[in-house]
Structure formats: structure tokens, C-alpha cells
Tab-separated table of C-alpha atoms in Angstrom:
chain	number	residue	atom	x	y	z
R	196	MET	CA	-84.523	57.510	0.296
R	197	SER	CA	-82.311	58.236	3.674
R	198	LYS	CA	-85.413	57.943	6.669
R	199	VAL	CA	-86.532	61.341	8.310
R	200	LYS	CA	-86.425	60.906	11.902
R	201	TYR	CA	-88.600	63.649	14.620
R	202	PHE	CA	-88.284	64.314	18.934
R	203	TYR	CA	-91.423	65.654	20.905
R	204	ASP	CA	-90.908	69.586	21.279
R	205	PRO	CA	-92.933	70.288	24.561
R	206	ASP	CA	-92.886	73.116	24.687
R	207	THR	CA	-95.126	73.146	21.603
R	208	LEU	CA	-96.528	69.835	22.546
R	209	SER	CA	-95.392	68.145	18.639
R	210	TYR	CA	-93.276	66.831	16.756
R	211	ARG	CA	-90.893	68.224	14.456
R	212	LYS	CA	-88.221	67.364	12.400
R	213	ILE	CA	-84.591	66.248	13.054
R	214	GLU	CA	-82.045	68.152	10.842
R	215	PRO	CA	-78.588	66.574	10.447
R	216	LYS	CA	-75.595	69.035	11.178
R	217	LYS	CA	-73.486	70.380	8.641
R	218	SER	CA	-70.292	68.510	10.575
R	219	ARG	CA	-71.574	64.972	10.250
R	220	LYS	CA	-72.482	64.746	6.458
R	221	TYR	CA	-68.784	66.158	5.581
R	222	ARG	CA	-67.493	62.786	8.166
R	223	ASN	CA	-69.827	61.015	6.115
R	224	LEU	CA	-69.066	62.303	2.848
R	225	THR	CA	-65.661	61.382	3.412
R	226	PHE	CA	-65.499	58.063	4.763
R	227	PHE	CA	-67.962	56.737	1.623
R	228	LEU	CA	-64.625	59.110	-0.615
R	229	LEU	CA	-62.598	57.473	1.345
R	230	GLY	CA	-64.326	53.466	1.259
R	231	SER	CA	-64.284	53.752	-2.612
R	232	ALA	CA	-60.938	54.715	-3.465
R	233	ILE	CA	-59.582	51.215	-1.302
R	234	PHE	CA	-62.172	49.102	-2.595
R	235	GLY	CA	-61.082	50.655	-6.324
R	236	LEU	CA	-57.767	50.062	-5.554
R	237	LEU	CA	-58.283	46.907	-4.623
R	238	GLY	CA	-59.750	45.558	-7.521
R	239	LEU	CA	-57.049	47.480	-10.282
R	240	ILE	CA	-54.557	45.488	-8.248
R	241	VAL	CA	-56.883	42.034	-8.762
R	242	ILE	CA	-56.956	43.291	-12.370
R	243	LEU	CA	-53.050	43.512	-13.341
R	244	ASN	CA	-51.969	40.367	-11.239
R	245	THR	CA	-54.730	38.930	-13.959
R	246	ASN	CA	-54.681	38.072	-17.695
R	247	ILE	CA	-57.736	40.738	-18.535
R	248	LEU	CA	-55.417	43.961	-19.227
R	249	ASN	CA	-51.976	42.225	-19.961
R	250	THR	CA	-50.782	43.269	-23.291
R	251	PRO	CA	-50.124	40.901	-25.698
R	252	ARG	CA	-46.058	42.003	-25.245
R	253	GLU	CA	-46.786	40.600	-21.420
R	254	LEU	CA	-48.403	37.927	-22.317
R	255	SER	CA	-45.522	36.155	-24.654
R	256	LEU	CA	-43.652	37.627	-22.685
R	257	GLN	CA	-44.878	34.833	-19.744
R	258	ARG	CA	-45.252	32.301	-21.880
R	259	GLU	CA	-41.536	33.114	-22.734
R	260	VAL	CA	-40.472	32.552	-18.545
R	261	LYS	CA	-43.418	29.771	-18.903
R	262	ASN	CA	-40.562	27.663	-21.126
R	263	TYR	CA	-37.970	28.943	-19.600
R	264	GLU	CA	-39.072	27.097	-16.428
R	265	LEU	CA	-40.034	24.224	-18.438
R	266	GLN	CA	-36.005	24.050	-19.687
R	267	PHE	CA	-34.461	24.049	-16.299
R	268	GLU	CA	-36.360	21.301	-15.036
R	269	LEU	CA	-35.634	19.618	-18.270
R	270	LEU	CA	-31.811	20.838	-18.000
R	271	GLY	CA	-32.010	19.350	-14.524
R	272	LYS	CA	-33.198	16.104	-14.801
R	273	LYS	CA	-30.512	15.701	-17.409
R	274	MET	CA	-27.711	16.370	-15.069
R	275	GLU	CA	-29.098	13.961	-12.554
R	276	GLN	CA	-28.025	11.300	-15.189
R	277	MET	CA	-24.759	12.971	-15.954
R	278	GLU	CA	-24.222	13.057	-12.544
R	279	GLN	CA	-24.996	9.391	-11.752
R	280	VAL	CA	-23.163	8.151	-15.336
R	281	LEU	CA	-20.462	10.172	-13.499
R	282	ALA	CA	-20.304	9.226	-10.334
R	283	ASN	CA	-20.243	5.420	-12.261
R	284	ILE	CA	-16.728	6.664	-14.189
R	285	GLU	CA	-15.505	7.102	-10.371
R	286	ASP	CA	-16.212	4.545	-8.838
R	287	ARG	CA	-14.288	2.216	-11.171
R	288	ASP	CA	-11.536	4.657	-11.381
R	289	ASN	CA	-10.765	4.574	-7.744
R	290	ASN	CA	-11.998	1.056	-7.545
R	291	ILE	CA	-10.504	-0.738	-10.277
R	292	TYR	CA	-8.073	1.468	-12.629
R	293	ARG	CA	-6.005	3.255	-10.076
R	294	LEU	CA	-6.170	0.661	-7.863
R	295	TYR	CA	-4.642	-2.101	-10.679
R	296	PHE	CA	-1.966	0.482	-11.644
R	297	GLU	CA	-0.979	0.923	-7.510
R	298	ALA	CA	-1.727	4.849	-8.009
R	299	ASN	CA	-3.779	6.430	-4.965
R	300	PRO	CA	-7.375	6.972	-5.253
R	301	ILE	CA	-8.644	10.802	-5.522
R	302	PRO	CA	-10.703	11.938	-2.350
R	303	GLU	CA	-13.684	12.373	-2.496
R	304	GLU	CA	-13.237	16.029	-1.423
R	305	GLN	CA	-10.823	16.977	-4.678
R	306	ARG	CA	-13.678	15.356	-6.867
R	307	ARG	CA	-16.752	17.577	-5.453
R	308	ALA	CA	-14.908	20.242	-4.757
R	309	GLY	CA	-16.503	23.535	-5.119
R	310	PHE	CA	-15.335	27.145	-6.123
R	311	GLY	CA	-14.517	29.576	-3.157
R	312	GLY	CA	-12.916	33.312	-2.888
R	313	VAL	CA	-15.051	35.265	-5.348
R	314	ASN	CA	-19.146	35.442	-5.717
R	315	ARG	CA	-18.200	33.813	-9.217
R	316	TYR	CA	-23.130	34.542	-9.477
R	317	LYS	CA	-23.202	38.289	-8.323
R	318	SER	CA	-23.675	38.965	-11.628
R	319	LEU	CA	-26.765	36.308	-11.987
R	320	GLU	CA	-28.709	37.918	-8.922
R	321	GLY	CA	-32.344	39.881	-8.778
R	322	PHE	CA	-34.320	38.557	-10.817
R	323	ASN	CA	-37.422	36.192	-10.232
R	324	ASN	CA	-35.873	33.017	-11.044
R	325	SER	CA	-31.701	34.233	-9.559
R	326	GLU	CA	-32.126	30.596	-6.967
R	327	MET	CA	-33.230	28.732	-9.517
R	328	ILE	CA	-30.467	29.881	-12.478
R	329	ILE	CA	-27.332	29.465	-9.579
R	330	GLY	CA	-28.414	26.204	-8.157
R	331	THR	CA	-28.187	24.875	-11.799
R	332	THR	CA	-25.430	27.084	-12.554
R	333	LYS	CA	-23.754	26.376	-9.584
R	334	ARG	CA	-24.395	22.346	-10.466
R	335	MET	CA	-23.248	22.786	-13.638
R	336	ASP	CA	-19.869	23.940	-12.588
R	337	ILE	CA	-19.271	21.348	-10.333
R	338	ILE	CA	-19.656	18.491	-13.161
R	339	GLN	CA	-17.161	19.960	-15.703
R	340	LYS	CA	-14.825	20.286	-12.611
R	341	GLN	CA	-15.264	16.585	-12.022
R	342	MET	CA	-14.765	16.186	-15.739
R	343	VAL	CA	-12.083	18.030	-16.072
R	344	ILE	CA	-10.679	16.122	-12.652
R	345	GLN	CA	-11.755	12.735	-13.685
R	346	SER	CA	-10.219	13.291	-17.768
R	347	LYS	CA	-6.732	13.867	-16.139
R	348	SER	CA	-6.784	10.511	-13.752
R	349	LEU	CA	-8.139	8.964	-17.133
R	350	ASP	CA	-4.584	10.467	-19.022
R	351	GLU	CA	-2.624	9.174	-16.067
R	352	ILE	CA	-4.087	5.415	-16.442
R	353	THR	CA	-3.744	5.491	-19.522
R	354	LYS	CA	0.323	5.925	-19.413
R	355	LEU	CA	0.237	3.981	-16.148
R	356	ALA	CA	-1.294	1.424	-18.592
R	357	ALA	CA	1.714	2.232	-21.086
R	358	GLU	CA	4.056	1.798	-18.386
R	359	LYS	CA	2.911	-1.627	-17.023
R	360	GLU	CA	3.321	-3.025	-20.440
R	361	LYS	CA	6.456	-2.250	-20.733
R	362	LEU	CA	7.723	-2.814	-17.353
R	363	LEU	CA	5.918	-6.379	-18.133
R	364	ALA	CA	7.814	-6.633	-21.257
R	365	ALA	CA	10.450	-5.543	-19.617
R	366	ILE	CA	10.564	-8.271	-16.502
R	367	PRO	CA	13.401	-11.443	-17.688
R	368	ALA	CA	10.224	-13.666	-17.563
R	369	ILE	CA	11.677	-16.716	-19.219
R	370	GLN	CA	14.104	-19.513	-19.515
R	371	PRO	CA	17.204	-18.477	-21.445
R	372	ILE	CA	17.784	-22.060	-23.239
R	373	SER	CA	14.783	-23.591	-23.914
R	374	ASN	CA	13.575	-26.796	-22.811
R	375	ASP	CA	14.351	-28.782	-26.082
R	376	LYS	CA	18.066	-27.857	-25.931
R	377	LEU	CA	18.405	-28.351	-22.039
R	378	THR	CA	20.445	-31.310	-21.156
R	379	ARG	CA	20.056	-30.743	-17.379
R	380	MET	CA	19.359	-28.134	-14.856
R	381	ALA	CA	23.040	-28.596	-12.614
R	382	SER	CA	22.839	-25.711	-10.282
R	383	GLY	CA	20.526	-23.393	-8.744
R	384	TYR	CA	20.761	-19.960	-6.595
R	385	GLY	CA	22.196	-20.320	-3.128
R	386	TRP	CA	24.868	-21.795	-1.807
R	387	ARG	CA	27.131	-24.759	-3.859
R	388	SER	CA	30.058	-26.608	-3.293
R	389	ASP	CA	33.143	-24.369	-6.192
R	390	PRO	CA	34.100	-27.085	-9.043
R	391	PHE	CA	37.447	-26.009	-8.533
R	392	THR	CA	38.475	-25.246	-4.617
R	393	LYS	CA	35.470	-27.607	-3.334
R	394	ALA	CA	34.807	-25.034	-0.787
R	395	ARG	CA	31.267	-23.846	-0.132
R	396	LYS	CA	30.507	-20.508	-1.163
R	397	MET	CA	28.115	-18.881	-2.709
R	398	HIS	CA	26.275	-19.259	-6.874
R	399	TRP	CA	24.723	-15.629	-7.608
R	400	GLY	CA	22.895	-17.583	-10.734
R	401	MET	CA	21.384	-20.734	-12.145
R	402	ASP	CA	23.735	-23.266	-14.460
R	403	PHE	CA	21.846	-24.672	-17.459
R	404	THR	CA	23.973	-27.893	-19.380
R	405	SER	CA	23.812	-27.643	-22.679
R	406	PRO	CA	25.761	-28.601	-25.940
R	407	LYS	CA	28.257	-25.967	-26.655
R	408	GLY	CA	26.200	-23.565	-29.870
R	409	THR	CA	22.825	-24.196	-27.864
R	410	PRO	CA	20.634	-20.984	-28.967
R	411	ILE	CA	20.592	-18.408	-25.875
R	412	TYR	CA	17.735	-16.504	-25.869
R	413	ALA	CA	16.557	-12.696	-24.066
R	414	SER	CA	14.534	-13.058	-20.951
R	415	GLY	CA	12.923	-9.646	-21.741
R	416	ASP	CA	13.081	-6.172	-23.358
R	417	GLY	CA	16.127	-4.437	-22.911
R	418	LYS	CA	19.466	-2.943	-23.997
R	419	VAL	CA	22.914	-5.038	-24.339
R	420	THR	CA	25.262	-2.911	-22.495
R	421	ARG	CA	28.377	-5.175	-22.137
R	422	ALA	CA	29.350	-8.502	-24.984
R	423	ASP	CA	32.800	-8.504	-24.017
R	424	ASN	CA	35.521	-11.509	-22.272
R	425	ASN	CA	35.973	-8.096	-19.473
R	426	SER	CA	34.757	-9.710	-16.450
R	427	SER	CA	36.156	-11.794	-14.038
R	428	GLY	CA	35.620	-15.979	-14.125
R	429	TYR	CA	32.269	-14.903	-16.912
R	430	GLY	CA	34.671	-15.612	-19.696
R	431	LYS	CA	32.403	-14.049	-23.270
R	432	HIS	CA	29.124	-12.851	-21.581
R	433	ILE	CA	25.859	-10.213	-22.314
R	434	ARG	CA	24.623	-7.787	-19.766
R	435	ILE	CA	20.553	-6.058	-20.939
R	436	ASP	CA	19.670	-3.458	-18.964
R	437	HIS	CA	15.874	-3.709	-18.489
R	438	GLY	CA	14.930	-1.062	-17.022
R	439	TYR	CA	13.124	0.039	-13.972
R	440	GLY	CA	16.292	-1.584	-12.021
R	441	TYR	CA	16.675	-4.930	-13.840
R	442	ILE	CA	19.509	-6.505	-15.407
R	443	SER	CA	20.492	-9.942	-17.080
R	444	LEU	CA	23.835	-11.679	-17.386
R	445	TYR	CA	24.908	-14.551	-19.370
R	446	GLY	CA	27.773	-16.138	-18.672
R	447	HIS	CA	30.271	-18.463	-20.415
R	448	LEU	CA	29.669	-17.506	-24.324
R	449	SER	CA	31.208	-19.446	-27.364
R	450	ASN	CA	29.608	-16.492	-29.213
R	451	TYR	CA	27.874	-13.316	-28.862
R	452	ASN	CA	24.512	-13.038	-31.540
R	453	VAL	CA	24.414	-9.028	-30.412
R	454	LYS	CA	26.450	-5.893	-29.910
R	455	SER	CA	26.980	-3.406	-26.745
R	456	GLY	CA	24.400	-1.018	-26.914
R	457	GLN	CA	22.089	-2.603	-29.773
R	458	ARG	CA	18.238	-2.887	-28.392
R	459	VAL	CA	16.665	-6.839	-28.291
R	460	LYS	CA	13.189	-8.080	-27.799
R	461	ARG	CA	12.461	-11.103	-25.189
R	462	GLY	CA	12.937	-14.155	-27.085
R	463	ASP	CA	15.591	-13.081	-29.103
R	464	LEU	CA	18.781	-14.540	-29.993
R	465	ILE	CA	21.705	-12.824	-28.821
R	466	GLY	CA	24.055	-15.376	-27.997
R	467	PHE	CA	25.183	-19.662	-27.559
R	468	VAL	CA	25.858	-21.818	-25.353
R	469	GLY	CA	30.093	-22.317	-24.462
R	470	SER	CA	32.191	-23.066	-21.080
R	471	THR	CA	34.858	-19.701	-21.364
R	472	GLY	CA	35.659	-18.551	-18.068
R	473	ARG	CA	36.143	-20.057	-15.200
R	474	SER	CA	33.783	-23.186	-16.198
R	475	GLU	CA	33.864	-26.653	-15.969
R	476	ALA	CA	31.657	-27.741	-18.636
R	477	PRO	CA	29.776	-26.264	-21.719
R	478	HIS	CA	26.447	-24.542	-19.933
R	479	LEU	CA	24.709	-21.073	-19.572
R	480	HIS	CA	25.005	-18.768	-16.593
R	481	TYR	CA	22.426	-16.770	-15.648
R	482	GLU	CA	21.602	-14.757	-13.475
R	483	VAL	CA	19.120	-11.846	-12.669
R	484	TRP	CA	20.405	-8.537	-11.035
R	485	LYS	CA	17.391	-6.315	-9.293
R	486	ASP	CA	18.477	-2.744	-7.880
R	487	GLY	CA	22.410	-3.899	-8.115
R	488	ASP	CA	21.288	-6.737	-5.513
R	489	ARG	CA	21.746	-10.677	-7.437
R	490	ILE	CA	17.686	-12.511	-6.926
R	491	ASN	CA	16.901	-16.125	-7.282
R	492	PRO	CA	16.163	-15.926	-11.726
R	493	ILE	CA	13.694	-19.027	-10.817
R	494	ASN	CA	11.137	-16.830	-9.200
R	495	PHE	CA	10.896	-14.868	-13.403
R	496	TYR	CA	10.050	-18.228	-15.666
R	497	TYR	CA	5.877	-17.411	-15.021
R	498	GLY	CA	6.657	-16.530	-19.395
R	499	SER	CA	8.424	-19.643	-20.487
R	500	LEU	CA	7.792	-23.120	-18.270
R	501	THR	CA	4.159	-25.257	-17.323
R	502	ALA	CA	3.262	-25.775	-13.586
R	503	GLU	CA	4.708	-29.293	-13.838
R	504	GLU	CA	8.267	-28.328	-15.480
R	505	PHE	CA	8.630	-25.658	-12.546
R	506	GLU	CA	8.368	-27.381	-9.962
R	507	ASN	CA	10.778	-30.070	-11.650
R	508	MET	CA	12.820	-27.241	-12.274
R	509	LEU	CA	12.484	-26.100	-8.411
R	510	LYS	CA	12.918	-29.377	-6.854
R	511	TYR	CA	17.022	-29.209	-8.649
R	512	ALA	CA	17.848	-26.367	-7.558
R	513	THR	CA	16.692	-26.223	-4.322
R	514	GLN	CA	19.420	-29.146	-4.432
R	515	GLU	CA	23.098	-28.368	-2.754
R	516	ASN	CA	25.559	-29.762	-5.359
R	517	GLN	CA	28.392	-28.552	-6.909
R	518	SER	CA	28.034	-25.361	-10.028
R	519	LEU	CA	29.672	-25.156	-12.863
R	520	ASP	CA	31.402	-22.035	-12.430
């Protein structure tokens, strides 16, 4: 109940009741109604942001959103594991595989490059969790790109490995006459005395002394390009093209066991020791060519000699004696 207020009237010498003005009544009523409306609106907002008035459908959707957020979190952890494994593979690829096969490492910026140009993720914008969805999608796209690059790199390494295997099989890497059939290593690569003119001249191969008919073996895989007596000085001889710029030549043979155009493997019997052509005694004259130049064959015997045998051969091969052709 509101308080009744009075004032003292000196004219009547009595207290009179104060009557409130109508405008003030209206103003108070307006403030009351406005305050009630504001408090009511605030209460409604609070209620709407709680689960008190949510429908079962809304509650179901909220649980679904929470579940998706959890799934994205788990996906993020799995992607982190994938990135760690992929980084390990990339490190081995650059620093072991590609290094071994003499291939250039793939630059880090190429492996980690994003996607420029058109906004690929525009359709994912405008949602409550757009930032999380776009970030996860970008991360997945980069991982996928890294995997594609790594897959192509491993394909390249596989081809290089196959090529390396062919190269190792093709290089003339064994002595063309077995040690147990070898009388001696008569002359090496370098300046030697000519057996006929006694003049000092360049000897472009190695002479292996052995009885006539001693087997001669291909020193590497390749294709026989010549097996004839049509090259001055070599007599009956064989030439094998090993590919990769390598050619081996076997001179002064007594007979052939292959013909031109035939493919051979390292260790295949290709002919027999003789003394045909410009030769002083039965022996094999052996040469190795690389990219058109004759090089010292002694550098290619790692496939058939022990360290001691190679040391002995090196000692005789460096002696400046008389050659046999």
C-alpha cells in the first residue's frame, strides 16, 4: 500500500492530503511496463539458450553436432600420426634412396605446397564450425598431395633401382680368363715395347698369356656387335656392347663360341685363346672402352679377383715390359 502524503495549509491552519498529478501516474506506469518488458525479454533469451524448452529434435541435433566435433578431433589426431609417418618416409626418400641412386632430393617447399588460385573451400563457409571444417579439409588435401608426390618418387626410385641393377650387370667387371687357366699376365695398359718393331708405343689393353684353346668369358652382360677377322691387328676378335657407353674387346682368338647380334650374360663362354692377327704368342688381348675412349681394364676386376690376386696383377700390369701384340 502506497504511503499517503500531507502538507500543511496555513490558510486553513490544517493538514491537507497531497493528490499526485495524473501525468506522473502515467509516467510511473510507463516505466513499470517498460521494465517488465525488458526483464521478460531477458528471461526469454536465457530460457531459449538452455535445454529447458528445446524440442527432442533440437536436442538430437545438438548431440549430433557434439559427436561430429568429437569425430573431427579424432580425425585430427589420426592426421597427425599420418604426417609423422609420411615425414619419416620423405626423410629416408631424400637422404637414403634418392642419394644412393644419385637423384636430386625433392625440395621441402614442393612437398608442402598448398593450393593457390580459386578458393577451393568456399562451399564450406558460413557454418558454425566452418573454420574447423576448412582447416581439417585443407590438412587432408595437403597430406593427399604429399602422398601423391611420394608415390611418384618411389616409382622413380624403383625404375632407378632396376636401371642400376642392369648397369651393375652390364659393367665389364670380371677377368675374361679364369686364374686357374692363366699362365701369366704378360702386359698391362700403358706405354710398352712393341714385340715386332721394339719401338715404345701405347698398349691399349691387357695381355693374358694362356694355352691355345683356353676358354674366354664375357666380362659383362651385353650384345655381341662383332665376331670376325676384319679389324687390322686383332685377328679373330669379339666386341660386346654392354650399354651405358661400355664396350669390351677380345682379340687374337683361335675360334668363336658366339656370333654377331647374340646377347650374352657375364661369365658366358664366348671364344677361345689363340694367336691370330698381329700376335707373337697365344694370348688374349683384352680392352675396355667407355664413351668411345679406351680405358685401363684393371679398374674393372672387382667381380672375380681377391685382394691378393688383384695386388699381384697390379704389380705385373704396371711393369713397362714388352707386349705380345
